[in-house]
Coordinates of N, CA and C and ligand atoms in Angstrom, one line a residue:
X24 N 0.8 -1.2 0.0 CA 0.0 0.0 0.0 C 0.9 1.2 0.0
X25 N 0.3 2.6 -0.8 CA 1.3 3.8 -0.8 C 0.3 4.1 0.1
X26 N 1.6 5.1 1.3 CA 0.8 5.9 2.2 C 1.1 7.6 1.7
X27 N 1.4 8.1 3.1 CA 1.6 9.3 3.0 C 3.0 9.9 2.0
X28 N 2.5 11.1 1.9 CA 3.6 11.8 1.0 C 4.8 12.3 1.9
X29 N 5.8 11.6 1.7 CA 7.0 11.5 2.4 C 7.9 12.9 2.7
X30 N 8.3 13.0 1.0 CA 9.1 14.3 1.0 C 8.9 14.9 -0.5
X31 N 9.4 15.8 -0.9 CA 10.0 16.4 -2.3 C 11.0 16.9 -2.6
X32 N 11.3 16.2 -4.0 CA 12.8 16.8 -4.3 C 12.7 17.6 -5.0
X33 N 14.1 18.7 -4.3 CA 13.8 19.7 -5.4 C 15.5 19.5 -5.6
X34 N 15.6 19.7 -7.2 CA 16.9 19.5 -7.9 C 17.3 21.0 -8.3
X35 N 18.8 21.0 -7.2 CA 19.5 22.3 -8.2 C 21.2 22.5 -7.7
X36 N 21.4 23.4 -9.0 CA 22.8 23.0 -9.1 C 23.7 22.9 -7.8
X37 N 23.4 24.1 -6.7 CA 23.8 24.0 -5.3 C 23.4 24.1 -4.5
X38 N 24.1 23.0 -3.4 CA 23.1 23.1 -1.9 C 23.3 23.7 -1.0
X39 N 24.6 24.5 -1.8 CA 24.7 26.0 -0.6 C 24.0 27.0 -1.1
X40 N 23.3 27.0 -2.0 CA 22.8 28.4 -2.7 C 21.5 28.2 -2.5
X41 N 21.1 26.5 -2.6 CA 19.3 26.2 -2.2 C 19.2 26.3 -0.1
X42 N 20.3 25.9 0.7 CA 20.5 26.5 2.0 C 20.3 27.4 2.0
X43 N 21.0 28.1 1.5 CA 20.8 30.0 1.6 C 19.3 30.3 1.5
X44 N 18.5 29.7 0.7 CA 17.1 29.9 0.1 C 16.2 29.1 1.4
X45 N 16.1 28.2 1.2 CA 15.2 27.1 2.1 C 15.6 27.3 3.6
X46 N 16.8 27.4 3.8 CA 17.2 27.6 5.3 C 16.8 28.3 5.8
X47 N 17.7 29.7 5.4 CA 18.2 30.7 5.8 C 16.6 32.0 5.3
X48 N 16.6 32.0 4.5 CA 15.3 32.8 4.4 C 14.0 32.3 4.3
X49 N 13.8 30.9 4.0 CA 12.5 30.7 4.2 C 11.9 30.2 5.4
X50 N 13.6 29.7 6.3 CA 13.5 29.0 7.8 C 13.3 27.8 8.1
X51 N 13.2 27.1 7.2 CA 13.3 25.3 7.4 C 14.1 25.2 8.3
X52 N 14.2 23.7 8.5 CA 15.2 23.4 9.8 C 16.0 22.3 8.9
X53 N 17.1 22.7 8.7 CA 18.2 21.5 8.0 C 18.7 20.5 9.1
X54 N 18.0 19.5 8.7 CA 18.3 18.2 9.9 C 19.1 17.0 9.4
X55 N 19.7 17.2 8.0 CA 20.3 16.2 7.3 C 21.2 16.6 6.2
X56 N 22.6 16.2 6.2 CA 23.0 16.4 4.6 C 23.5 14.6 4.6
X57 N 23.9 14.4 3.3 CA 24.5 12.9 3.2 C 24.4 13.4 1.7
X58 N 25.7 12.4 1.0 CA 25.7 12.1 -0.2 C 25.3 10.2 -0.2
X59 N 24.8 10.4 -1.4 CA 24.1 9.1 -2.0 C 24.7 8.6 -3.0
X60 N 26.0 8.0 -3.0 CA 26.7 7.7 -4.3 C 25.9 6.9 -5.3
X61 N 24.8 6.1 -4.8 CA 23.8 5.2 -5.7 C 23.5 6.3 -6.8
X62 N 22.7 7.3 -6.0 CA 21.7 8.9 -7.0 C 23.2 9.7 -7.7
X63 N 24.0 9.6 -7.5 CA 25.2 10.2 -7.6 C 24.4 11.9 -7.4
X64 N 24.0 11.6 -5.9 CA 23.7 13.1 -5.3 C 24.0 13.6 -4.1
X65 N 24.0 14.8 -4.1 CA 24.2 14.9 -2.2 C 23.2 15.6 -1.6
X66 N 22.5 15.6 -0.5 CA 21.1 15.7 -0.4 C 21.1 16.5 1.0
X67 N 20.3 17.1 1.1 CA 19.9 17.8 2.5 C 18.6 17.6 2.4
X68 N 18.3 17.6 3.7 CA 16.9 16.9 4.1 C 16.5 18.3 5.6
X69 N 15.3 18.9 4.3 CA 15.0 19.9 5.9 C 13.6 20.0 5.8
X70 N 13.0 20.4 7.1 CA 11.2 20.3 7.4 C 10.9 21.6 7.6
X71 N 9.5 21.7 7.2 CA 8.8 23.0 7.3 C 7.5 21.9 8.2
X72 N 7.8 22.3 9.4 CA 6.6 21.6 10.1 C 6.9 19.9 10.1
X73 N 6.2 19.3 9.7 CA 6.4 17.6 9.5 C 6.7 17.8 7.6
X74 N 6.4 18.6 7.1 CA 6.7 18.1 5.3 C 8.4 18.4 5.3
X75 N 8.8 17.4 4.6 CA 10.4 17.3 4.3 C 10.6 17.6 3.1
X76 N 11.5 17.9 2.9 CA 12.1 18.4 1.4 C 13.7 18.1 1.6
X77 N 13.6 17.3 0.4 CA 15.0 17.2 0.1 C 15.3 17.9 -1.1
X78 N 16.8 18.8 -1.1 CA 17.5 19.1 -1.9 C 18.5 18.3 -2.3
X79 N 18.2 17.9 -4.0 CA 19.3 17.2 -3.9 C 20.6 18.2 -5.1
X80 N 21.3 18.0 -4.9 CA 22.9 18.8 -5.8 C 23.6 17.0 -6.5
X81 N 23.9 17.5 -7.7 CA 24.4 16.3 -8.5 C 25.7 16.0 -8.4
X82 N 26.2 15.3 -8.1 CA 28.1 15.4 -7.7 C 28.7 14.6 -8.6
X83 N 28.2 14.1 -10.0 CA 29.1 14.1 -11.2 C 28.1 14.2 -12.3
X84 N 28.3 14.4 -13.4 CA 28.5 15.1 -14.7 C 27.3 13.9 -14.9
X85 N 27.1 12.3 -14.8 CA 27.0 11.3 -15.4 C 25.3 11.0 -14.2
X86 N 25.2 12.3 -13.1 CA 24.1 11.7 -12.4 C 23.2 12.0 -12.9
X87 N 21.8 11.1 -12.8 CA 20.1 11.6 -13.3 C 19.8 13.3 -13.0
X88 N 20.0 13.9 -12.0 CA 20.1 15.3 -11.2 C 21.0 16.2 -12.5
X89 N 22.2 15.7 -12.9 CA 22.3 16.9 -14.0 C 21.7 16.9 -15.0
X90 N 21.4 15.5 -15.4 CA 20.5 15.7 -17.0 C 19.1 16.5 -16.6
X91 N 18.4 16.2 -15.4 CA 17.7 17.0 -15.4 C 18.2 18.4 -15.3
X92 N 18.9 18.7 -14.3 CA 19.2 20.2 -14.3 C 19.6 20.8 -16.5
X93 N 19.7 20.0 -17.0 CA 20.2 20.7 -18.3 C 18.9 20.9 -19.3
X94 N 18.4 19.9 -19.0 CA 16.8 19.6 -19.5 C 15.8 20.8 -19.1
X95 N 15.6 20.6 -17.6 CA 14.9 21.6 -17.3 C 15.0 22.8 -16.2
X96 N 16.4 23.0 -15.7 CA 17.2 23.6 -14.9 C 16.7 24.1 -13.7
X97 N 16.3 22.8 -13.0 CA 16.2 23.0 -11.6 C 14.8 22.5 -11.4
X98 N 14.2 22.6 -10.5 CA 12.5 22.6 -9.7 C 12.5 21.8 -9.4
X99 N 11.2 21.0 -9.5 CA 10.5 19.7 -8.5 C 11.1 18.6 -9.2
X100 N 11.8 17.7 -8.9 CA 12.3 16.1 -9.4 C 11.5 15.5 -9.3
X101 N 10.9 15.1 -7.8 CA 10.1 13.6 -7.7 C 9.1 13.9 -6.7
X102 N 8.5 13.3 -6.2 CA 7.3 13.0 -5.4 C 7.7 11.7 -4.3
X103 N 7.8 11.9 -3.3 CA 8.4 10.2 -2.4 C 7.2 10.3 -1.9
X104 N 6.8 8.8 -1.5 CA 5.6 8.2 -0.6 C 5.8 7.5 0.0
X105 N 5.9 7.4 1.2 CA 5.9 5.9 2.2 C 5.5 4.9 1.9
X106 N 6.0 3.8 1.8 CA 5.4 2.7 2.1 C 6.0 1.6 3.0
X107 N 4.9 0.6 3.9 CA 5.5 -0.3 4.5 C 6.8 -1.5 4.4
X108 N 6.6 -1.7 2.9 CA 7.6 -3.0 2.5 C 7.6 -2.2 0.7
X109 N 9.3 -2.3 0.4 CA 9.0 -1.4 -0.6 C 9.3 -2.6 -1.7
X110 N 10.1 -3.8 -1.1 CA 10.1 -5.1 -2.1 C 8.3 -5.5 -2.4
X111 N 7.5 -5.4 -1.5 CA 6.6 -6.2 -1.8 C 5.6 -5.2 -3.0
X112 N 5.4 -3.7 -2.6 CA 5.1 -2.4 -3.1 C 5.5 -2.8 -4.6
X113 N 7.0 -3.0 -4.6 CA 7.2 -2.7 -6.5 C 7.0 -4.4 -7.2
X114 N 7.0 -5.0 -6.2 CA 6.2 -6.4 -6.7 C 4.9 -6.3 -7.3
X115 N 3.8 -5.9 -6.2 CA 2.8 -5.2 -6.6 C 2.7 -4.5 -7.8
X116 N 3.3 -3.5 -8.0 CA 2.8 -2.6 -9.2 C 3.6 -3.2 -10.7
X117 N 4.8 -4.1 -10.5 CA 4.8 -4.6 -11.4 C 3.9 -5.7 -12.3
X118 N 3.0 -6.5 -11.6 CA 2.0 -7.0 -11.6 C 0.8 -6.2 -12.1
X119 N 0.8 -5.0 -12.0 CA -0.6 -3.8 -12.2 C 0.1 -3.3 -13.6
X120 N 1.6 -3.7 -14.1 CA 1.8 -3.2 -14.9 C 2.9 -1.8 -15.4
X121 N 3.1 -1.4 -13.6 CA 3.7 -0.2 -13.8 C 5.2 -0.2 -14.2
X122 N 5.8 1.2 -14.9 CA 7.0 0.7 -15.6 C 8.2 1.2 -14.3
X123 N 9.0 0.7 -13.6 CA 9.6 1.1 -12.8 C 11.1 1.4 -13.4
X124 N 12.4 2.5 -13.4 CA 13.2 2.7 -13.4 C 13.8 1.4 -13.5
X125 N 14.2 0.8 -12.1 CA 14.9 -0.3 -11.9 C 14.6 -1.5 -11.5
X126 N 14.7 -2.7 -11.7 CA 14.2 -3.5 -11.5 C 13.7 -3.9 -10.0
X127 N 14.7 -3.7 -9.0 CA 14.7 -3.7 -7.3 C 15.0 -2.2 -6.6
X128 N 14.2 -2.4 -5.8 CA 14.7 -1.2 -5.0 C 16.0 -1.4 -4.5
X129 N 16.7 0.1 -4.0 CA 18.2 0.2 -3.8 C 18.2 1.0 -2.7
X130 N 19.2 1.3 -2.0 CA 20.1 1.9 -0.5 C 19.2 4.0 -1.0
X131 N 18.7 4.2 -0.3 CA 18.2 5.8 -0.4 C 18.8 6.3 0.4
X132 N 18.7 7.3 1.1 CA 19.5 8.5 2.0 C 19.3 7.6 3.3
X133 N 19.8 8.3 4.4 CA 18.8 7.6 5.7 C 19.2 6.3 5.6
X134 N 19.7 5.5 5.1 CA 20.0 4.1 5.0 C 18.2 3.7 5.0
X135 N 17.2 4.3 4.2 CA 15.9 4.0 3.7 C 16.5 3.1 2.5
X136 N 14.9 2.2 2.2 CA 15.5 1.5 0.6 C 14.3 2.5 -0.1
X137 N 14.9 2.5 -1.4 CA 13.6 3.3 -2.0 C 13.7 2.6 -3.7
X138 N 12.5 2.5 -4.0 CA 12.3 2.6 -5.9 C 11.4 3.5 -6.6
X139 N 12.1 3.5 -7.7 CA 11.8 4.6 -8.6 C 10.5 4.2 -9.9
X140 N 9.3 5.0 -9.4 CA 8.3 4.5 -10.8 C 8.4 5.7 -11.9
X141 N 8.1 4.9 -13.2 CA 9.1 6.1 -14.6 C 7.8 6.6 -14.5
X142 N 8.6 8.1 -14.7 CA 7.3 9.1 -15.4 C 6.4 8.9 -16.5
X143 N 6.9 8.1 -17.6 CA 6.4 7.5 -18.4 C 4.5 6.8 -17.6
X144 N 4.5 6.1 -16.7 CA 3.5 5.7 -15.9 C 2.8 6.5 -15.1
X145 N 3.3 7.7 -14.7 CA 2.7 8.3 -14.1 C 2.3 10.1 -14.2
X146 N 1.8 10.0 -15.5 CA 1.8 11.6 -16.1 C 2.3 12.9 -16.2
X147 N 4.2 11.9 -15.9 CA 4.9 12.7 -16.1 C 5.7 13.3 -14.7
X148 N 5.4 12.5 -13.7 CA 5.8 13.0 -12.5 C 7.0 11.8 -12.2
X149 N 8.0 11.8 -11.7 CA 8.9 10.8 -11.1 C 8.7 10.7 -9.8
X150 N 8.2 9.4 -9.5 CA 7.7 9.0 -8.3 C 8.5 8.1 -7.2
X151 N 9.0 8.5 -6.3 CA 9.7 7.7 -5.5 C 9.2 6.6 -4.1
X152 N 9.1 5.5 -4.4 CA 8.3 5.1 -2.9 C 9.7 4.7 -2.0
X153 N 9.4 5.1 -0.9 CA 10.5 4.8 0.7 C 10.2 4.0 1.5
X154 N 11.0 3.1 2.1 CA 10.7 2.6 3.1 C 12.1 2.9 4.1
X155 N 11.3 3.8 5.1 CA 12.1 4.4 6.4 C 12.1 3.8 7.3
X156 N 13.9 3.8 8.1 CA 13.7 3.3 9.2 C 13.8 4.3 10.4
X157 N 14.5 5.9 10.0 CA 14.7 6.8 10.8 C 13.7 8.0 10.3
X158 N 13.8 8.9 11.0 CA 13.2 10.3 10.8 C 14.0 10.7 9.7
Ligands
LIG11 CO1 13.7 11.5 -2.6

């Protein structure tokens, strides 16, 4: 089952320049950075109340994050949703037909596992489901 809406990514070229923005003037609380060599990204994770937003910054030439940033330079990436079991989740939707990025879910931020459903399936939106073990 997909539950709640987890977080959103927003992709841009730097996460000192999107700190400056989300932190520092809009006031979030930055409660996380980590790089994700899987995403080949480096991520900050901050809350406005309980909603989380991650920024993610692309840390080579060759990650998903710069082709988007060249494509469409910058904004919303993905959509994350919770779910309980994220093996049994993309088992599921593979069976309903959905087209997923990768075949198994992989290592996410947070030492979460997460998988990726293609935009292709979902009108255009890149959809991430999570399964978290920390805040
Ligand atoms: Co995410």
């Amino acid at each position: 089952m997909i539950l709640d809406l987890d977080h959103v990514g927003i992709a841009l070229p730097s996460l000192k320049e999107g700190l400056a923005t989300y932190k520092n003037q809009m006031g979030f609380e930055h409660i996380h950075t980590e790089e994700v060599p899987s995403e080949k990204v480096r991520v900050a994770v901050l809350l406005a109340g309980n909603t989380r937003v991650e920024l993610l910054e692309p840390t080579s030439e060759g990650s998903p994050v710069s082709q988007f940033l060249r494509k469409r330079g910058g904004g919303i990436h993905h959509l994350a949703f919770k779910v309980e079991d994220v093996e049994a989740e993309v088992e599921r939707l593979r069976m309903e037909g959905v087209e997923l990025i990768e075949p198994a879910p992989r290592k996410g931020a947070q030492n979460s596992k997460v998988a990726f459903i293609h935009p292709r399936s979902t009108g255009g939106v890149l959809i991430e489901l999570v399964e978290r073990f920390v805040r």
